[in-house]
Amino acid sequence: MLESAVTPPLISRRTAPPTWLVVALACAGQFLVVLDVSVVNVALPSMRADLGLTTSGLQWVVNAYAIAFAGFMLLGGRAGDLYGRKRMFLVGLALFTLASLGGGLAQDGWQLLLARAVQGLGAAVLAPSTLTLLTSAVPEGPARARAIATWTAVGAGGGAAGGLVGGVLVDLSSWRWVLLINVPVGAVVLAGSVLWLRESRAGDGRRLDLPGALLVTAGLAALAYGIAQTEAQGWSAAATLLPLLAGLLLIAAFLLAEARTAAPLMPLGLLRVRSVASANAAMFVSGSAMFCMWYFMTLYAQNVLGYTPLEAGFALVPSSLAVVVGSKLAPRLMRAAGARSVAVGGTLVAAAGFGWQSTMSAHEAYIPAIMIPGVLMMLGAGLAATPLAALATSGAAPGEAGVVSGLINTSRTMGGSLGLAVMSTIAAAGTGSGDGPAALTDGYALAFRASTAVLLAGAVLIRVWLPRK
């Protein structure tokens, strides 16, 4: 196993801030990043009506953010290692906040999509620093496991709370406030971080691998676009095959460039560390299934069951609480049963929830239709995420801490963005030519069945590949 991910902070004349304050600021940054993955879901129907977005355009409101987030996260992690975690935290948070302002003021669909992509870029710089600032402040052991559990719970809670926050803002004001709300919150966190965070880095003079970041982002975007094209063009059309082929070639070029460059964005040698490789593969697989949960659940609640945005947000509150409970419960279970067993168990619990959700109909009561399956899905997600993050970061050397932290988020978000494109295509195929509640339900149910199969495969992958501790 490689060395601990703890990096000694730079020497400072100021007294070190309390550990709880560092954890709180890091978690606040992570909350904003993950919140914006899901907060727009409840607002999608309002965005479509106001800006004239198409069905595929709605998917790109989510994926423009997710793809930029995933594609530049490794660059953000490396930048934190080289130029300082606090500095990159501040740069990412400032860019994220300004892009939120631009998105909230957008007057056309392309302006909103551009703002969402810039938001994703800011999040990619910000997110890796949240975890490395935390692991630099907390020694490895039970205390770090608890801190990572808090970070996971807050991040997962941000994704889960997105529906509620979005519903409240859309009902009380307009969809614009799901983005504008980030501006005052981001300003407060930015001010607190300037005052209280201490700098740390593992700089060694290496330059950033910008070509690598551009290649992997372009490849991911091309793959997602090609998958989305299958909904209207089919799998054999040139409009589908060309972007898919381009995406695969760009990803292959990225891997080739990483193998040859002196300072790679993603050192391929990291993947020879079993804990890093297996945990990230599991993150990718589970993320491809779990990421689409909030997207389809909010559309199902509004388009099929007739909930208002506010009602749809409140309907997902139990799921929000379940993911936090699962994240906080995981460290205790890890001490008793081991990280691998907890990750497998959490994935199976989530699969049970997805399987239950796949039996939904167009006329169901709230408890069996949304609450129970939602709780199972997110309880399992919380249980699985903490051991996977802990195993991956425990194998990082000081100079690679930011890269490994970025890789974790990249794997989950990259899997999620591609998974959303695939599951949206599956849902469209299940819906067919109909657009009524029954047809929409058939499509959503098919997507949940496909996600169930993916999670079961993920549980097998974790059981076979992930190390015990």
Short mmCIF file of C-alpha atoms in Angstrom, two decimals:
data_model
loop_
_atom_site.label_atom_id
_atom_site.label_comp_id
_atom_site.label_asym_id
_atom_site.label_seq_id
_atom_site.Cartn_x
_atom_site.Cartn_y
_atom_site.Cartn_z
CA MET A 1 0.00 0.00 0.00
CA LEU A 2 1.25 3.49 -0.76
CA GLU A 3 1.85 6.11 1.88
CA SER A 4 -0.86 7.92 3.79
CA ALA A 5 -2.77 10.74 2.09
CA VAL A 6 -1.93 13.12 4.96
CA THR A 7 0.04 16.10 3.67
CA PRO A 8 1.63 18.42 6.24
CA PRO A 9 0.31 21.95 5.87
CA LEU A 10 2.63 24.74 4.89
CA ILE A 11 4.29 26.57 7.75
CA SER A 12 2.14 29.48 8.87
CA ARG A 13 2.47 32.06 11.60
CA ARG A 14 -1.22 31.81 12.30
CA THR A 15 -2.64 29.36 14.79
CA ALA A 16 -4.06 26.30 13.07
CA PRO A 17 -7.87 26.51 12.84
CA PRO A 18 -9.94 23.94 14.75
CA THR A 19 -10.32 20.69 12.86
CA TRP A 20 -14.12 20.93 13.01
CA LEU A 21 -13.95 24.28 11.19
CA VAL A 22 -11.83 22.85 8.37
CA VAL A 23 -14.23 19.92 8.07
CA ALA A 24 -17.23 22.29 8.07
CA LEU A 25 -15.83 24.50 5.28
CA ALA A 26 -14.74 21.51 3.19
CA CYS A 27 -18.16 19.92 3.59
CA ALA A 28 -19.90 23.20 2.69
CA GLY A 29 -17.97 23.27 -0.59
CA GLN A 30 -18.81 19.65 -1.29
CA PHE A 31 -22.49 20.29 -0.47
CA LEU A 32 -22.73 23.06 -3.07
CA VAL A 33 -20.98 20.96 -5.72
CA VAL A 34 -23.23 17.93 -5.28
CA LEU A 35 -26.38 19.98 -4.70
CA ASP A 36 -26.10 21.44 -8.18
CA VAL A 37 -26.00 18.01 -9.76
CA SER A 38 -29.58 17.38 -8.63
CA VAL A 39 -31.17 20.71 -7.66
CA VAL A 40 -32.15 21.48 -11.26
CA ASN A 41 -34.15 18.26 -11.67
CA VAL A 42 -37.33 19.60 -10.09
CA ALA A 43 -36.96 22.82 -12.10
CA LEU A 44 -36.61 21.08 -15.50
CA PRO A 45 -40.29 21.42 -16.56
CA SER A 46 -40.22 25.14 -15.69
CA MET A 47 -36.93 25.64 -17.54
CA ARG A 48 -38.35 23.91 -20.59
CA ALA A 49 -41.44 26.12 -20.62
CA ASP A 50 -39.51 29.37 -20.05
CA LEU A 51 -36.54 28.83 -22.38
CA GLY A 52 -38.10 26.52 -24.98
CA LEU A 53 -35.75 23.60 -24.33
CA THR A 54 -36.30 20.27 -26.08
CA THR A 55 -36.43 16.91 -24.31
CA SER A 56 -32.79 16.25 -25.13
CA GLY A 57 -32.00 19.81 -24.05
CA LEU A 58 -33.34 19.01 -20.60
CA GLN A 59 -30.93 16.09 -20.33
CA TRP A 60 -28.05 18.43 -21.21
CA VAL A 61 -28.99 20.84 -18.43
CA VAL A 62 -27.89 18.02 -16.12
CA ASN A 63 -25.13 16.56 -18.29
CA ALA A 64 -23.39 19.81 -19.29
CA TYR A 65 -22.57 20.24 -15.62
CA ALA A 66 -21.77 16.59 -14.99
CA ILE A 67 -19.47 16.16 -18.00
CA ALA A 68 -17.42 19.31 -17.34
CA PHE A 69 -17.30 18.28 -13.68
CA ALA A 70 -16.06 14.78 -14.46
CA GLY A 71 -13.71 15.73 -17.28
CA PHE A 72 -11.77 18.45 -15.45
CA MET A 73 -11.83 16.95 -11.95
CA LEU A 74 -8.46 15.24 -12.33
CA LEU A 75 -6.97 18.53 -13.51
CA GLY A 76 -8.49 20.21 -10.45
CA GLY A 77 -7.01 17.57 -8.16
CA ARG A 78 -3.55 17.92 -9.68
CA ALA A 79 -3.77 21.72 -9.52
CA GLY A 80 -4.51 21.46 -5.80
CA ASP A 81 -1.43 19.28 -5.27
CA LEU A 82 0.83 21.66 -7.20
CA TYR A 83 -0.50 25.13 -6.44
CA GLY A 84 -2.21 24.68 -3.07
CA ARG A 85 -5.46 23.10 -1.95
CA LYS A 86 -6.78 26.29 -0.34
CA ARG A 87 -5.97 28.34 -3.45
CA MET A 88 -7.78 25.93 -5.75
CA PHE A 89 -10.69 25.70 -3.32
CA LEU A 90 -11.07 29.48 -3.53
CA VAL A 91 -10.64 29.63 -7.33
CA GLY A 92 -13.16 26.83 -7.90
CA LEU A 93 -15.70 28.28 -5.49
CA ALA A 94 -15.43 31.76 -7.06
CA LEU A 95 -15.88 30.37 -10.60
CA PHE A 96 -18.78 28.19 -9.46
CA THR A 97 -20.51 31.16 -7.80
CA LEU A 98 -20.11 33.47 -10.82
CA ALA A 99 -21.38 30.78 -13.21
CA SER A 100 -24.41 30.27 -10.95
CA LEU A 101 -25.18 33.96 -11.32
CA GLY A 102 -24.88 33.71 -15.09
CA GLY A 103 -27.16 30.66 -15.24
CA GLY A 104 -29.78 32.29 -13.07
CA LEU A 105 -29.87 35.30 -15.40
CA ALA A 106 -29.88 33.26 -18.66
CA GLN A 107 -32.37 34.40 -21.29
CA ASP A 108 -31.88 31.56 -23.78
CA GLY A 109 -31.26 27.84 -23.64
CA TRP A 110 -27.66 28.02 -24.90
CA GLN A 111 -26.81 30.57 -22.22
CA LEU A 112 -28.11 28.24 -19.52
CA LEU A 113 -26.18 25.26 -20.91
CA LEU A 114 -22.98 27.33 -21.16
CA ALA A 115 -23.38 28.51 -17.57
CA ARG A 116 -23.96 24.94 -16.41
CA ALA A 117 -20.75 23.82 -18.17
CA VAL A 118 -18.76 26.62 -16.50
CA GLN A 119 -20.35 25.66 -13.18
CA GLY A 120 -19.09 22.14 -13.75
CA LEU A 121 -15.59 23.46 -14.45
CA GLY A 122 -15.65 25.41 -11.18
CA ALA A 123 -16.92 22.35 -9.34
CA ALA A 124 -14.12 20.25 -10.86
CA VAL A 125 -11.53 22.60 -9.36
CA LEU A 126 -13.37 22.87 -6.04
CA ALA A 127 -14.41 19.28 -5.30
CA PRO A 128 -10.99 17.54 -5.06
CA SER A 129 -9.76 20.24 -2.67
CA THR A 130 -12.66 19.59 -0.30
CA LEU A 131 -11.46 16.06 0.38
CA THR A 132 -7.71 16.80 0.41
CA LEU A 133 -8.15 19.75 2.81
CA LEU A 134 -10.08 17.39 5.08
CA THR A 135 -7.59 14.51 4.91
CA SER A 136 -4.70 16.94 5.44
CA ALA A 137 -6.32 18.21 8.64
CA VAL A 138 -7.39 14.84 10.11
CA PRO A 139 -4.88 12.02 10.83
CA GLU A 140 -5.50 8.62 9.25
CA GLY A 141 -7.50 6.28 11.49
CA PRO A 142 -10.94 6.34 13.13
CA ALA A 143 -11.02 10.16 13.23
CA ARG A 144 -10.45 10.39 9.48
CA ALA A 145 -13.03 7.67 8.84
CA ARG A 146 -15.57 9.75 10.77
CA ALA A 147 -14.57 12.91 8.90
CA ILE A 148 -14.85 11.15 5.53
CA ALA A 149 -18.23 9.78 6.61
CA THR A 150 -19.36 13.32 7.39
CA TRP A 151 -18.01 14.53 4.02
CA THR A 152 -19.81 11.67 2.27
CA ALA A 153 -23.04 12.30 4.18
CA VAL A 154 -23.00 16.01 3.45
CA GLY A 155 -22.20 15.43 -0.21
CA ALA A 156 -24.82 12.74 -0.56
CA GLY A 157 -27.24 14.89 1.40
CA GLY A 158 -26.58 17.73 -1.04
CA GLY A 159 -27.60 15.50 -3.92
CA ALA A 160 -30.61 14.25 -2.01
CA ALA A 161 -31.67 17.70 -0.77
CA GLY A 162 -31.55 19.08 -4.29
CA GLY A 163 -35.12 17.99 -4.95
CA LEU A 164 -36.49 19.67 -1.83
CA VAL A 165 -34.47 22.86 -2.24
CA GLY A 166 -35.36 23.08 -5.92
CA GLY A 167 -39.04 22.44 -5.24
CA VAL A 168 -39.26 25.14 -2.59
CA LEU A 169 -37.46 27.71 -4.77
CA VAL A 170 -39.45 26.96 -7.93
CA ASP A 171 -42.80 27.08 -6.11
CA LEU A 172 -42.05 30.21 -4.09
CA SER A 173 -40.18 32.14 -6.79
CA SER A 174 -38.93 30.71 -10.10
CA TRP A 175 -36.52 28.15 -11.52
CA ARG A 176 -33.84 30.86 -11.68
CA TRP A 177 -33.37 30.72 -7.92
CA VAL A 178 -32.17 27.12 -7.99
CA LEU A 179 -28.99 28.69 -9.43
CA LEU A 180 -29.05 32.16 -7.88
CA ILE A 181 -29.23 30.72 -4.34
CA ASN A 182 -25.61 29.63 -4.78
CA VAL A 183 -24.45 33.23 -4.99
CA PRO A 184 -24.98 34.36 -1.36
CA VAL A 185 -24.07 30.92 0.03
CA GLY A 186 -20.91 30.78 -2.07
CA ALA A 187 -19.93 34.28 -0.98
CA VAL A 188 -20.23 33.37 2.70
CA VAL A 189 -18.21 30.15 2.32
CA LEU A 190 -15.62 32.02 0.24
CA ALA A 191 -15.16 34.65 2.95
CA GLY A 192 -14.86 32.03 5.70
CA SER A 193 -12.34 30.04 3.68
CA VAL A 194 -10.13 33.08 3.04
CA LEU A 195 -10.05 33.80 6.77
CA TRP A 196 -9.72 30.35 8.30
CA LEU A 197 -8.36 27.72 5.92
CA ARG A 198 -4.60 27.06 5.88
CA GLU A 199 -2.67 26.30 2.73
CA SER A 200 -1.23 22.87 1.96
CA ARG A 201 0.32 21.44 -1.16
CA ALA A 202 2.60 18.75 -2.49
CA GLY A 203 4.14 20.83 -5.26
CA ASP A 204 7.07 19.44 -7.19
CA GLY A 205 7.33 21.83 -10.13
CA ARG A 206 5.44 19.65 -12.60
CA ARG A 207 3.14 21.35 -15.09
CA LEU A 208 -0.55 20.70 -15.47
CA ASP A 209 -1.63 18.22 -18.13
CA LEU A 210 -4.17 20.45 -19.90
CA PRO A 211 -4.19 18.36 -23.13
CA GLY A 212 -5.14 15.33 -21.07
CA ALA A 213 -8.04 17.19 -19.46
CA LEU A 214 -9.31 18.40 -22.84
CA LEU A 215 -9.06 14.92 -24.37
CA VAL A 216 -10.95 13.14 -21.61
CA THR A 217 -13.64 15.86 -21.42
CA ALA A 218 -14.16 15.93 -25.19
CA GLY A 219 -14.24 12.12 -25.28
CA LEU A 220 -16.81 11.91 -22.52
CA ALA A 221 -18.98 14.61 -24.11
CA ALA A 222 -18.85 12.88 -27.51
CA LEU A 223 -19.84 9.54 -26.00
CA ALA A 224 -22.75 11.09 -24.07
CA TYR A 225 -23.91 12.96 -27.19
CA GLY A 226 -23.74 9.82 -29.31
CA ILE A 227 -25.73 7.84 -26.75
CA ALA A 228 -28.34 10.60 -26.58
CA GLN A 229 -28.65 10.57 -30.38
CA THR A 230 -29.84 6.95 -30.32
CA GLU A 231 -33.17 8.17 -28.94
CA ALA A 232 -34.05 9.95 -32.19
CA GLN A 233 -31.67 8.41 -34.77
CA GLY A 234 -31.20 4.80 -33.67
CA TRP A 235 -27.93 2.95 -33.10
CA SER A 236 -27.05 2.49 -36.78
CA ALA A 237 -27.36 6.12 -37.93
CA ALA A 238 -24.24 8.11 -38.82
CA ALA A 239 -25.35 10.84 -36.37
CA THR A 240 -25.00 8.23 -33.60
CA LEU A 241 -21.99 6.22 -34.75
CA LEU A 242 -19.70 9.14 -35.58
CA PRO A 243 -19.78 10.80 -32.13
CA LEU A 244 -19.53 7.40 -30.44
CA LEU A 245 -16.47 6.54 -32.53
CA ALA A 246 -14.98 9.98 -31.92
CA GLY A 247 -15.53 9.59 -28.19
CA LEU A 248 -13.78 6.21 -28.09
CA LEU A 249 -10.85 7.54 -30.13
CA LEU A 250 -10.50 10.57 -27.84
CA ILE A 251 -10.53 8.37 -24.73
CA ALA A 252 -7.93 6.10 -26.34
CA ALA A 253 -5.82 9.16 -27.19
CA PHE A 254 -6.12 10.31 -23.58
CA LEU A 255 -4.84 6.98 -22.26
CA LEU A 256 -1.99 6.97 -24.77
CA ALA A 257 -1.03 10.54 -23.84
CA GLU A 258 -1.12 9.70 -20.13
CA ALA A 259 1.22 6.76 -20.68
CA ARG A 260 3.77 8.94 -22.49
CA THR A 261 3.72 12.31 -20.74
CA ALA A 262 6.22 13.06 -17.99
CA ALA A 263 3.58 14.60 -15.71
CA PRO A 264 0.30 12.80 -16.48
CA LEU A 265 -3.07 14.06 -15.35
CA MET A 266 -3.90 10.54 -14.20
CA PRO A 267 -0.79 8.47 -13.45
CA LEU A 268 -1.75 5.07 -14.83
CA GLY A 269 0.46 3.47 -12.21
CA LEU A 270 -2.16 4.38 -9.61
CA LEU A 271 -4.45 1.82 -11.20
CA ARG A 272 -1.97 -0.89 -10.25
CA VAL A 273 -2.88 -0.23 -6.60
CA ARG A 274 -5.71 -2.66 -5.99
CA SER A 275 -7.65 -0.49 -3.57
CA VAL A 276 -7.55 2.54 -5.91
CA ALA A 277 -8.45 0.61 -9.08
CA SER A 278 -11.22 -1.52 -7.59
CA ALA A 279 -12.85 1.30 -5.58
CA ASN A 280 -12.94 3.59 -8.61
CA ALA A 281 -14.32 0.86 -10.87
CA ALA A 282 -17.05 0.26 -8.29
CA MET A 283 -17.74 4.01 -8.09
CA PHE A 284 -18.10 4.17 -11.87
CA VAL A 285 -20.50 1.23 -12.07
CA SER A 286 -22.67 2.23 -9.11
CA GLY A 287 -22.66 5.89 -10.21
CA SER A 288 -23.97 4.94 -13.65
CA ALA A 289 -27.06 3.52 -11.98
CA MET A 290 -27.59 5.77 -8.97
CA PHE A 291 -27.01 9.14 -10.65
CA CYS A 292 -30.24 8.95 -12.65
CA MET A 293 -32.42 8.19 -9.60
CA TRP A 294 -33.23 11.82 -8.77
CA TYR A 295 -33.76 12.70 -12.43
CA PHE A 296 -36.39 10.03 -13.02
CA MET A 297 -37.99 10.23 -9.58
CA THR A 298 -38.71 13.95 -9.89
CA LEU A 299 -40.02 13.54 -13.46
CA TYR A 300 -42.20 10.62 -12.34
CA ALA A 301 -43.59 12.61 -9.42
CA GLN A 302 -44.45 15.65 -11.56
CA ASN A 303 -45.26 14.22 -15.01
CA VAL A 304 -47.08 11.07 -13.88
CA LEU A 305 -48.38 11.52 -10.33
CA GLY A 306 -49.15 15.21 -10.80
CA TYR A 307 -47.07 16.58 -7.92
CA THR A 308 -46.12 20.25 -7.85
CA PRO A 309 -42.37 21.03 -7.69
CA LEU A 310 -42.70 21.66 -3.95
CA GLU A 311 -44.60 18.42 -3.37
CA ALA A 312 -42.03 16.51 -5.44
CA GLY A 313 -39.26 17.99 -3.32
CA PHE A 314 -40.94 17.06 -0.04
CA ALA A 315 -41.66 13.58 -1.38
CA LEU A 316 -37.92 12.91 -1.51
CA VAL A 317 -37.12 14.12 2.02
CA PRO A 318 -37.08 10.55 3.47
CA SER A 319 -34.57 9.58 0.79
CA SER A 320 -32.44 12.59 1.73
CA LEU A 321 -32.39 11.47 5.35
CA ALA A 322 -31.72 7.86 4.40
CA VAL A 323 -28.52 8.67 2.51
CA VAL A 324 -27.19 10.64 5.47
CA VAL A 325 -28.07 7.81 7.87
CA GLY A 326 -26.35 5.28 5.61
CA SER A 327 -23.20 7.41 5.33
CA LYS A 328 -22.93 7.92 9.08
CA LEU A 329 -23.73 4.28 9.89
CA ALA A 330 -21.10 2.92 7.48
CA PRO A 331 -17.96 3.55 9.64
CA ARG A 332 -19.44 1.54 12.55
CA LEU A 333 -20.33 -1.32 10.24
CA MET A 334 -16.88 -1.14 8.63
CA ARG A 335 -15.21 -1.76 12.00
CA ALA A 336 -17.40 -4.79 12.61
CA ALA A 337 -17.70 -6.33 9.13
CA GLY A 338 -14.98 -4.76 6.98
CA ALA A 339 -15.12 -2.22 4.19
CA ARG A 340 -15.76 -4.71 1.40
CA SER A 341 -18.74 -6.34 3.13
CA VAL A 342 -20.33 -2.97 3.86
CA ALA A 343 -19.85 -1.83 0.24
CA VAL A 344 -21.42 -5.06 -1.07
CA GLY A 345 -24.30 -4.86 1.40
CA GLY A 346 -25.01 -1.21 0.59
CA THR A 347 -25.02 -1.91 -3.14
CA LEU A 348 -27.49 -4.79 -2.67
CA VAL A 349 -29.78 -2.61 -0.54
CA ALA A 350 -29.74 0.01 -3.30
CA ALA A 351 -30.45 -2.65 -5.92
CA ALA A 352 -33.48 -3.78 -3.89
CA GLY A 353 -34.77 -0.20 -3.92
CA PHE A 354 -34.27 0.16 -7.66
CA GLY A 355 -35.99 -3.17 -8.25
CA TRP A 356 -38.97 -2.06 -6.13
CA GLN A 357 -39.15 1.25 -7.99
CA SER A 358 -39.23 -0.58 -11.33
CA THR A 359 -42.67 -2.01 -10.40
CA MET A 360 -44.29 1.46 -10.30
CA SER A 361 -47.52 2.27 -12.07
CA ALA A 362 -49.27 5.46 -13.18
CA HIS A 363 -51.69 5.36 -10.22
CA GLU A 364 -49.99 4.67 -6.89
CA ALA A 365 -49.94 6.02 -3.35
CA TYR A 366 -46.91 7.93 -2.12
CA ILE A 367 -45.54 5.39 0.38
CA PRO A 368 -45.18 2.37 -1.96
CA ALA A 369 -44.52 4.46 -5.08
CA ILE A 370 -41.79 6.81 -3.84
CA MET A 371 -40.98 6.71 -0.15
CA ILE A 372 -40.02 3.08 0.53
CA PRO A 373 -38.04 2.42 -2.67
CA GLY A 374 -36.40 5.85 -2.40
CA VAL A 375 -35.27 5.14 1.17
CA LEU A 376 -33.80 1.79 0.15
CA MET A 377 -31.99 3.25 -2.85
CA MET A 378 -30.37 6.08 -0.91
CA LEU A 379 -29.69 4.11 2.29
CA GLY A 380 -27.72 1.68 0.14
CA ALA A 381 -25.94 4.52 -1.66
CA GLY A 382 -24.81 6.01 1.65
CA LEU A 383 -23.64 2.66 3.00
CA ALA A 384 -21.61 1.89 -0.13
CA ALA A 385 -19.99 5.28 -0.78
CA THR A 386 -18.09 5.67 2.52
CA PRO A 387 -16.07 2.40 2.38
CA LEU A 388 -15.27 2.94 -1.30
CA ALA A 389 -13.97 6.48 -0.67
CA ALA A 390 -12.01 5.37 2.41
CA LEU A 391 -10.33 2.47 0.58
CA ALA A 392 -9.37 4.57 -2.42
CA THR A 393 -7.86 7.45 -0.42
CA SER A 394 -5.99 5.15 1.98
CA GLY A 395 -3.77 4.06 -0.91
CA ALA A 396 -2.63 7.55 -1.89
CA ALA A 397 0.88 8.95 -1.47
CA PRO A 398 1.14 12.59 -0.33
CA GLY A 399 1.98 13.87 -3.80
CA GLU A 400 -0.98 12.06 -5.35
CA ALA A 401 -3.65 12.90 -2.77
CA GLY A 402 -5.40 15.45 -4.96
CA VAL A 403 -5.31 13.17 -8.01
CA VAL A 404 -6.80 10.24 -6.09
CA SER A 405 -9.49 12.46 -4.55
CA GLY A 406 -10.33 13.82 -7.98
CA LEU A 407 -10.34 10.31 -9.44
CA ILE A 408 -12.98 9.17 -6.94
CA ASN A 409 -15.34 11.97 -7.88
CA THR A 410 -14.46 11.60 -11.56
CA SER A 411 -15.31 7.90 -11.59
CA ARG A 412 -18.66 8.47 -9.90
CA THR A 413 -19.64 11.49 -12.00
CA MET A 414 -18.32 10.11 -15.29
CA GLY A 415 -20.26 6.92 -14.69
CA GLY A 416 -23.29 9.01 -13.76
CA SER A 417 -23.21 11.24 -16.84
CA LEU A 418 -22.84 8.30 -19.22
CA GLY A 419 -25.39 6.36 -17.18
CA LEU A 420 -27.92 9.20 -17.46
CA ALA A 421 -27.48 9.26 -21.24
CA VAL A 422 -27.94 5.47 -21.43
CA MET A 423 -30.88 5.34 -19.01
CA SER A 424 -32.61 8.27 -20.73
CA THR A 425 -32.33 6.38 -24.01
CA ILE A 426 -33.69 3.22 -22.38
CA ALA A 427 -36.57 5.20 -20.86
CA ALA A 428 -37.39 6.73 -24.26
CA ALA A 429 -37.41 3.26 -25.82
CA GLY A 430 -39.76 2.02 -23.09
CA THR A 431 -42.06 4.99 -23.56
CA GLY A 432 -42.40 4.45 -27.30
CA SER A 433 -44.48 6.97 -29.21
CA GLY A 434 -46.81 7.72 -26.30
CA ASP A 435 -46.54 10.73 -24.03
CA GLY A 436 -49.28 10.02 -21.47
CA PRO A 437 -48.74 9.03 -17.82
CA ALA A 438 -48.91 5.28 -18.55
CA ALA A 439 -46.36 5.46 -21.38
CA LEU A 440 -44.00 7.63 -19.32
CA THR A 441 -44.28 5.20 -16.41
CA ASP A 442 -43.36 2.28 -18.65
CA GLY A 443 -40.22 4.13 -19.77
CA TYR A 444 -39.16 5.15 -16.26
CA ALA A 445 -39.78 1.60 -14.98
CA LEU A 446 -37.57 0.13 -17.71
CA ALA A 447 -34.76 2.52 -16.75
CA PHE A 448 -35.04 1.43 -13.09
CA ARG A 449 -34.91 -2.24 -14.11
CA ALA A 450 -31.77 -1.60 -16.11
CA SER A 451 -30.24 0.23 -13.14
CA THR A 452 -31.06 -2.74 -10.90
CA ALA A 453 -29.13 -5.06 -13.21
CA VAL A 454 -26.15 -2.66 -13.22
CA LEU A 455 -26.08 -2.52 -9.41
CA LEU A 456 -26.22 -6.31 -9.08
CA ALA A 457 -23.24 -6.52 -11.43
CA GLY A 458 -21.53 -3.86 -9.31
CA ALA A 459 -22.05 -5.90 -6.14
CA VAL A 460 -20.35 -8.88 -7.80
CA LEU A 461 -17.47 -6.64 -8.92
CA ILE A 462 -16.98 -5.30 -5.39
CA ARG A 463 -17.09 -8.78 -3.83
CA VAL A 464 -14.53 -10.20 -6.24
CA TRP A 465 -12.08 -7.30 -6.65
CA LEU A 466 -12.21 -5.00 -3.63
CA PRO A 467 -9.65 -5.79 -0.86
CA ARG A 468 -11.04 -6.78 2.54
CA LYS A 469 -9.59 -3.77 4.38
#
